[in-house]
Amino acid sequence: MDSLWSFIATKLADFLTYTGFACMMPGNLVMILVGILFIWLAIRKNFEPLLLVPIGFGIILGNIPFKAIGLEIGIYEDNSVLNFFYSGVVDGWYPPLIFLGIGALTDFTALLANPKLLLVGGAAQFGIFGAYILAVALGFEPNQAASIAIIGGADGPTAIFLSSKLAPNLMGAIAVCAYSYMALVPLIQPPVMRLLTNQRERTIHMKPARQVSQRERILFPIIGLLMTTFIVPSGLPLLGMLFFGNLLKESTRTTRLANTAGNALNDIVVMLLGLTVGCSTQASEFLTKDTLFIFAIGALSFIIATASGVLFIKLMNVFLPEGRKLNPLIGNAGVSAVPMSARISNKLGLEYDKTNYLLMHAMGPNVAGVIGSATAAGVLLGFLN
């Protein structure tokens, strides 16, 4: 009997050393609080809840401390369930599936009605290349700098895709940073837009867009695919799936497939991606000096991208005749945070003129930004891979 009690006492003592309380480090507590903050922002402030709730919960889940004793439960342990889900991030097959869903949900009509708005989406990509130069100057390797810089496109799937190819060791920080800034669009962009515009520019009324035929909408994903991927073949996984999803939508013959891609499939992938990206932010891997630099460069990249779009429209207006000038408030939508950036354009337009509805106009550069960020990622991958 004494040996039995001794055995139980020994095992109990061992068990207690394996609990989260015994393994807790200060960094774990910090990250758990960050996860709770993300969930609070999503629920209380309605900041991109479909992204921040899975990521926030994943951060909490990934920072439950435990001892690696062969149970195969951690995200970085082979054969664990979380590691299996995380392979979609590491191997880069979640982002193309998300782009398939984005294509099936995206209406390119506003861009087709006013093709010069494509230039605004291109101008916003200056934030990516400006941040690349800064990251290199701060000592990051070129591949790492490219993965950090893509955050300026405000495109989480593209950031994950590129970092999985060029800088896997920084992918957790880059992904959380990209999605964080996507969710914080309502806080980051308006001050930049107000700073760079005056009262007269903010109240410019744009002419109603022309009608776009069904033939144009069907031909666009085919022509768009050929034009972009012939120039940047390395962008094929993202651009190919984006235009394929859009063709499913616009053909009118594959509505069931488009609905599946844009709703059920997209929701499943976003949920798993957000959860596993959050789980990858274990304190030992995430709380580093590099992470702080990534967040700082990402913020600057996003600000430069917003400013570039606004300033480019102001430049275009110098050459456009009266009556055809563009409202610079839609320039912020050149980043690919769809449709949040376009909504910000509309909100500020109504703030300065209650009859000035800019949403449909802003959707042009917004969807152009999706194409632009994927193309920029392809350019960086082609040069650096």
Coordinates of C-alpha atoms in Angstrom, one line a residue:
M1 CA 0.0 0.0 0.0
D2 CA 2.8 2.4 0.8
S3 CA 4.3 1.8 -2.6
L4 CA 1.0 2.6 -4.2
W5 CA 0.7 5.9 -2.4
S6 CA 4.3 6.7 -3.2
F7 CA 3.6 6.0 -6.9
I8 CA 0.5 8.2 -6.9
A9 CA 2.4 11.0 -5.1
T10 CA 5.2 10.8 -7.6
K11 CA 2.9 10.9 -10.6
L12 CA 0.8 13.7 -9.1
A13 CA 4.0 15.7 -8.6
D14 CA 5.0 15.0 -12.2
F15 CA 1.5 16.0 -13.4
L16 CA 1.6 19.3 -11.6
T17 CA 4.9 20.2 -13.4
Y18 CA 3.1 19.7 -16.7
T19 CA 0.2 22.1 -16.0
G20 CA -0.1 25.5 -17.7
F21 CA 0.3 27.2 -14.3
A22 CA 3.7 25.5 -13.8
C23 CA 4.9 26.2 -17.4
M24 CA 3.6 29.8 -17.7
M25 CA 6.1 32.4 -18.8
P26 CA 5.5 36.2 -18.8
G27 CA 5.4 36.2 -22.6
N28 CA 2.5 33.7 -22.6
L29 CA 0.5 36.0 -20.4
V30 CA 1.3 39.0 -22.7
M31 CA 0.2 37.2 -25.8
I32 CA -3.0 35.9 -24.2
L33 CA -3.9 39.5 -23.3
V34 CA -3.2 40.4 -26.9
G35 CA -5.6 37.7 -28.1
I36 CA -8.3 38.9 -25.7
L37 CA -7.8 42.5 -27.1
F38 CA -8.3 41.2 -30.6
I39 CA -11.5 39.5 -29.7
W40 CA -12.7 42.7 -27.9
L41 CA -11.9 44.8 -30.9
A42 CA -13.9 42.4 -33.1
I43 CA -17.0 42.1 -30.9
R44 CA -17.1 45.5 -29.2
K45 CA -15.8 47.7 -32.0
N46 CA -16.8 45.5 -35.0
F47 CA -13.3 45.7 -36.5
E48 CA -13.3 42.8 -39.0
P49 CA -14.8 40.2 -36.7
L50 CA -14.5 37.4 -39.3
L51 CA -10.7 37.9 -39.1
L52 CA -10.0 39.1 -35.5
V53 CA -12.1 36.5 -33.6
P54 CA -10.3 33.5 -35.1
I55 CA -6.9 35.2 -34.9
G56 CA -7.5 36.4 -31.3
F57 CA -8.7 33.0 -30.2
G58 CA -5.8 31.3 -32.0
I59 CA -3.4 33.6 -30.1
I60 CA -4.9 32.5 -26.8
L61 CA -4.8 28.8 -27.9
G62 CA -1.3 29.0 -29.2
N63 CA 0.0 30.5 -25.9
I64 CA -1.5 27.9 -23.5
P65 CA 1.8 26.8 -22.0
F66 CA 2.7 23.1 -21.8
K67 CA 5.7 20.8 -21.8
A68 CA 6.6 19.0 -25.0
I69 CA 6.2 15.4 -23.8
G70 CA 5.3 13.7 -27.0
L71 CA 1.6 14.4 -26.9
E72 CA 1.6 15.9 -30.4
I73 CA -0.7 18.8 -29.5
G74 CA 1.3 22.0 -30.4
I75 CA 1.2 23.7 -33.7
Y76 CA 4.9 23.2 -34.3
E77 CA 4.8 19.4 -33.4
D78 CA 4.6 17.0 -36.3
N79 CA 1.4 14.9 -36.6
S80 CA -0.6 17.2 -34.3
V81 CA -4.0 18.4 -35.5
L82 CA -3.0 22.0 -35.3
N83 CA 0.2 21.3 -37.3
F84 CA -1.9 19.7 -40.0
F85 CA -4.2 22.7 -40.3
Y86 CA -1.1 25.0 -40.2
S87 CA 0.3 23.3 -43.3
G88 CA -2.2 25.3 -45.4
V89 CA -0.3 28.4 -44.2
V90 CA 3.2 27.0 -44.4
D91 CA 2.8 25.4 -47.8
G92 CA 0.8 28.4 -49.1
W93 CA -2.4 26.8 -50.3
Y94 CA -4.8 28.7 -48.1
P95 CA -4.2 32.1 -49.8
P96 CA -5.1 30.9 -53.4
L97 CA -8.3 29.4 -52.0
I98 CA -9.1 32.7 -50.4
F99 CA -8.4 34.5 -53.7
L100 CA -10.8 32.1 -55.4
G101 CA -13.5 33.2 -52.9
I102 CA -12.6 36.9 -53.3
G103 CA -12.9 36.6 -57.1
A104 CA -16.3 34.9 -56.7
L105 CA -17.5 37.8 -54.5
T106 CA -15.9 40.7 -56.4
D107 CA -17.7 42.9 -58.8
F108 CA -15.3 44.6 -61.2
T109 CA -18.0 46.7 -62.8
A110 CA -16.8 50.0 -61.2
L111 CA -13.3 49.4 -62.5
L112 CA -14.5 48.4 -66.0
A113 CA -16.7 51.5 -66.1
N114 CA -13.7 53.8 -65.3
P115 CA -10.5 51.9 -66.3
K116 CA -8.2 54.8 -65.3
L117 CA -8.9 53.9 -61.7
L118 CA -6.7 50.9 -62.3
L119 CA -3.8 53.4 -62.1
V120 CA -4.9 54.4 -58.6
G121 CA -4.7 50.8 -57.4
G122 CA -1.2 50.6 -58.9
A123 CA -0.1 53.8 -57.3
A124 CA -1.0 52.5 -53.8
Q125 CA 1.6 49.8 -54.3
F126 CA 4.3 52.4 -53.8
G127 CA 3.9 51.7 -50.1
I128 CA 5.1 48.1 -50.7
F129 CA 8.3 49.2 -52.5
G130 CA 9.0 52.0 -50.1
A131 CA 8.7 49.7 -47.1
Y132 CA 11.0 47.2 -48.9
I133 CA 13.8 49.8 -49.1
L134 CA 13.3 50.7 -45.4
A135 CA 13.3 47.1 -44.3
V136 CA 16.6 46.4 -46.1
A137 CA 18.0 49.6 -44.5
L138 CA 17.1 48.2 -41.1
G139 CA 19.1 45.1 -41.7
F140 CA 16.6 42.6 -42.9
E141 CA 17.6 40.2 -45.7
P142 CA 16.1 41.0 -49.1
N143 CA 13.7 38.1 -49.0
Q144 CA 12.5 39.0 -45.5
A145 CA 12.2 42.7 -46.5
A146 CA 9.9 41.8 -49.4
S147 CA 7.7 39.7 -47.1
I148 CA 7.4 42.5 -44.6
A149 CA 6.8 45.2 -47.3
I150 CA 3.8 43.4 -48.8
I151 CA 1.9 44.3 -45.6
G152 CA 1.5 47.7 -47.2
G153 CA -1.0 46.2 -49.6
A154 CA -3.4 45.5 -46.7
D155 CA -3.8 42.0 -48.1
G156 CA -3.4 39.2 -45.5
P157 CA -3.6 36.2 -47.9
T158 CA -1.0 37.8 -50.2
A159 CA 1.3 38.5 -47.2
I160 CA 1.0 34.9 -46.1
F161 CA 1.6 33.5 -49.6
L162 CA 4.7 35.6 -50.1
S163 CA 6.2 35.1 -46.7
S164 CA 5.6 31.3 -46.9
K165 CA 7.9 31.4 -50.0
L166 CA 10.5 33.9 -49.0
A167 CA 10.6 34.2 -45.2
P168 CA 8.8 31.3 -43.4
N169 CA 10.5 32.2 -40.1
L170 CA 8.7 35.6 -40.0
M171 CA 5.4 34.4 -41.3
G172 CA 3.5 34.5 -38.0
A173 CA 4.5 38.0 -37.2
I174 CA 3.8 39.2 -40.8
A175 CA 0.4 37.5 -41.0
V176 CA -0.8 38.9 -37.7
C177 CA 0.6 42.4 -38.6
A178 CA -1.2 42.3 -42.0
Y179 CA -4.5 41.2 -40.6
S180 CA -4.2 43.7 -37.7
Y181 CA -3.8 46.6 -40.1
M182 CA -6.6 45.4 -42.3
A183 CA -8.9 45.5 -39.3
L184 CA -7.6 48.9 -38.2
V185 CA -8.3 50.6 -41.6
P186 CA -11.0 52.8 -40.0
L187 CA -8.4 54.2 -37.6
I188 CA -5.4 54.5 -39.8
Q189 CA -6.7 55.8 -43.1
P190 CA -9.0 58.8 -42.2
P191 CA -6.3 61.0 -40.6
V192 CA -4.0 60.5 -43.7
M193 CA -6.9 61.3 -46.1
R194 CA -7.8 64.5 -44.1
L195 CA -4.2 65.6 -44.0
L196 CA -3.7 65.4 -47.7
T197 CA -6.9 66.9 -49.0
N198 CA -8.7 70.3 -48.7
Q199 CA -12.4 71.1 -48.3
R200 CA -12.9 71.7 -52.1
E201 CA -11.3 68.4 -53.0
R202 CA -13.3 66.5 -50.5
T203 CA -16.6 67.7 -52.0
I204 CA -15.9 66.9 -55.6
H205 CA -18.9 65.1 -57.2
M206 CA -17.9 62.4 -59.7
K207 CA -20.1 61.6 -62.7
P208 CA -22.2 58.4 -62.6
A209 CA -20.3 55.5 -64.1
R210 CA -21.4 54.1 -67.5
Q211 CA -23.2 50.8 -67.8
V212 CA -21.0 47.8 -68.3
S213 CA -22.2 44.9 -70.5
Q214 CA -22.3 41.3 -69.4
R215 CA -19.9 40.5 -72.3
E216 CA -17.3 42.9 -70.8
R217 CA -17.7 41.3 -67.4
I218 CA -17.2 37.8 -68.8
L219 CA -14.2 38.8 -70.9
F220 CA -12.5 40.8 -68.1
P221 CA -11.3 37.8 -66.0
I222 CA -9.9 36.1 -69.1
I223 CA -8.1 39.2 -70.5
G224 CA -7.0 40.2 -67.0
L225 CA -5.5 36.8 -66.4
L226 CA -3.6 36.8 -69.7
M227 CA -2.3 40.4 -69.2
T228 CA -1.1 40.0 -65.7
T229 CA 0.3 36.5 -65.7
F230 CA 2.1 36.8 -69.0
I231 CA 4.0 39.7 -67.4
V232 CA 4.3 38.2 -63.9
P233 CA 4.0 34.4 -64.2
S234 CA 5.0 34.0 -60.5
G235 CA 1.7 35.6 -59.5
L236 CA -0.2 32.8 -61.1
P237 CA -1.4 31.0 -58.0
L238 CA -3.1 34.2 -56.7
L239 CA -4.1 35.9 -59.9
G240 CA -5.3 32.7 -61.5
M241 CA -7.6 31.8 -58.7
L242 CA -8.9 35.4 -58.4
F243 CA -9.9 35.6 -62.0
F244 CA -11.2 32.0 -62.0
G245 CA -13.5 32.9 -59.1
N246 CA -14.7 36.0 -60.9
L247 CA -15.4 34.1 -64.1
L248 CA -17.5 31.6 -62.1
K249 CA -19.6 34.6 -60.9
E250 CA -19.9 36.5 -64.1
S251 CA -20.6 33.6 -66.5
T252 CA -24.1 33.2 -64.9
R253 CA -23.9 29.5 -65.7
T254 CA -21.9 28.4 -62.7
T255 CA -23.7 30.2 -59.9
R256 CA -23.6 27.2 -57.6
L257 CA -19.8 27.0 -57.9
A258 CA -19.5 30.8 -57.4
N259 CA -21.7 30.6 -54.3
T260 CA -19.7 27.7 -52.8
A261 CA -16.4 29.4 -53.5
G262 CA -17.5 32.8 -52.1
N263 CA -19.4 31.6 -49.1
A264 CA -18.9 28.1 -47.6
L265 CA -15.4 27.4 -48.9
N266 CA -14.2 30.9 -48.2
D267 CA -15.6 30.9 -44.7
I268 CA -14.0 27.5 -43.9
V269 CA -10.5 28.6 -45.2
V270 CA -10.6 32.0 -43.5
M271 CA -11.6 30.4 -40.2
L272 CA -8.8 27.8 -40.3
L273 CA -6.3 30.4 -41.6
G274 CA -7.1 32.9 -38.9
L275 CA -7.0 30.3 -36.1
T276 CA -3.7 28.7 -37.1
V277 CA -2.0 32.1 -37.8
G278 CA -3.0 33.1 -34.3
C279 CA -1.7 29.8 -32.9
S280 CA 1.6 30.4 -34.6
T281 CA 2.3 33.4 -32.4
Q282 CA 3.7 31.5 -29.5
A283 CA 5.5 34.0 -27.2
S284 CA 8.9 32.4 -27.6
E285 CA 8.6 32.8 -31.4
F286 CA 6.7 36.1 -31.6
L287 CA 8.0 38.4 -28.9
T288 CA 11.2 39.4 -30.5
K289 CA 12.9 42.6 -31.7
D290 CA 12.2 41.7 -35.3
T291 CA 8.4 41.5 -34.6
L292 CA 8.5 45.1 -33.3
F293 CA 10.3 46.2 -36.5
I294 CA 7.8 44.3 -38.6
F295 CA 4.8 46.1 -37.0
A296 CA 6.5 49.5 -37.3
I297 CA 7.5 49.0 -41.0
G298 CA 4.0 47.5 -41.7
A299 CA 2.3 50.6 -40.3
L300 CA 4.5 52.9 -42.3
S301 CA 4.0 50.9 -45.4
F302 CA 0.2 51.1 -45.0
I303 CA 0.4 54.8 -44.4
I304 CA 2.6 55.3 -47.5
A305 CA 0.2 53.2 -49.6
T306 CA -2.8 55.3 -48.5
A307 CA -1.0 58.5 -49.1
S308 CA 0.2 57.4 -52.5
G309 CA -3.3 56.7 -53.7
V310 CA -4.7 60.0 -52.5
L311 CA -1.7 62.0 -53.9
F312 CA -1.9 60.2 -57.3
I313 CA -5.5 61.2 -57.8
K314 CA -4.5 64.8 -57.0
L315 CA -1.9 64.5 -59.7
M316 CA -4.4 63.1 -62.2
N317 CA -6.8 65.9 -61.5
V318 CA -4.1 68.4 -62.8
F319 CA -4.6 66.9 -66.3
L320 CA -8.4 66.1 -66.1
P321 CA -10.9 68.7 -67.3
E322 CA -13.5 70.2 -65.1
G323 CA -16.5 67.9 -64.6
R324 CA -14.3 64.8 -64.9
K325 CA -12.0 65.3 -61.9
L326 CA -11.8 62.5 -59.3
N327 CA -12.5 62.9 -55.6
P328 CA -9.1 62.3 -53.9
L329 CA -11.0 60.6 -51.0
I330 CA -11.3 57.5 -53.1
G331 CA -7.5 57.2 -53.4
N332 CA -7.2 55.4 -50.0
A333 CA -9.2 52.5 -51.6
G334 CA -6.2 51.6 -53.7
V335 CA -5.1 49.2 -51.0
S336 CA -6.8 45.9 -51.2
A337 CA -8.7 45.9 -48.0
V338 CA -12.0 45.1 -49.7
P339 CA -14.6 46.6 -49.1
M340 CA -13.5 48.3 -45.9
S341 CA -11.3 51.0 -47.6
A342 CA -14.1 51.9 -50.1
R343 CA -16.5 52.3 -47.2
I344 CA -14.1 54.7 -45.5
S345 CA -14.0 56.7 -48.7
N346 CA -17.8 56.9 -48.7
K347 CA -18.0 57.7 -45.0
L348 CA -15.6 60.7 -45.3
G349 CA -17.3 61.9 -48.5
L350 CA -20.7 62.0 -46.7
E351 CA -19.1 63.7 -43.7
Y352 CA -18.2 66.7 -45.8
D353 CA -21.2 66.5 -48.2
K354 CA -24.3 64.5 -47.3
T355 CA -25.2 64.1 -50.9
N356 CA -21.8 62.8 -52.1
Y357 CA -21.9 59.0 -52.3
L358 CA -18.5 57.7 -53.2
L359 CA -18.8 54.0 -52.5
M360 CA -19.3 52.7 -56.1
H361 CA -16.5 55.0 -57.4
A362 CA -14.2 53.8 -54.6
M363 CA -14.8 50.2 -55.4
G364 CA -12.9 50.7 -58.7
P365 CA -9.5 51.4 -57.1
N366 CA -10.3 49.0 -54.3
V367 CA -10.6 46.0 -56.6
A368 CA -7.7 47.3 -58.6
G369 CA -5.7 47.2 -55.4
V370 CA -6.4 43.4 -55.0
I371 CA -5.0 42.9 -58.5
G372 CA -2.1 45.3 -57.8
S373 CA -1.0 43.7 -54.5
A374 CA -1.1 40.2 -56.0
T375 CA 0.9 41.4 -59.0
A376 CA 3.4 43.2 -56.7
A377 CA 3.8 39.9 -54.8
G378 CA 4.5 38.1 -58.0
V379 CA 7.1 40.7 -59.0
L380 CA 8.9 40.3 -55.7
L381 CA 8.7 36.5 -55.8
G382 CA 10.0 36.5 -59.4
F383 CA 13.0 38.7 -58.5
L384 CA 13.9 37.1 -55.2
N385 CA 12.9 33.5 -55.1

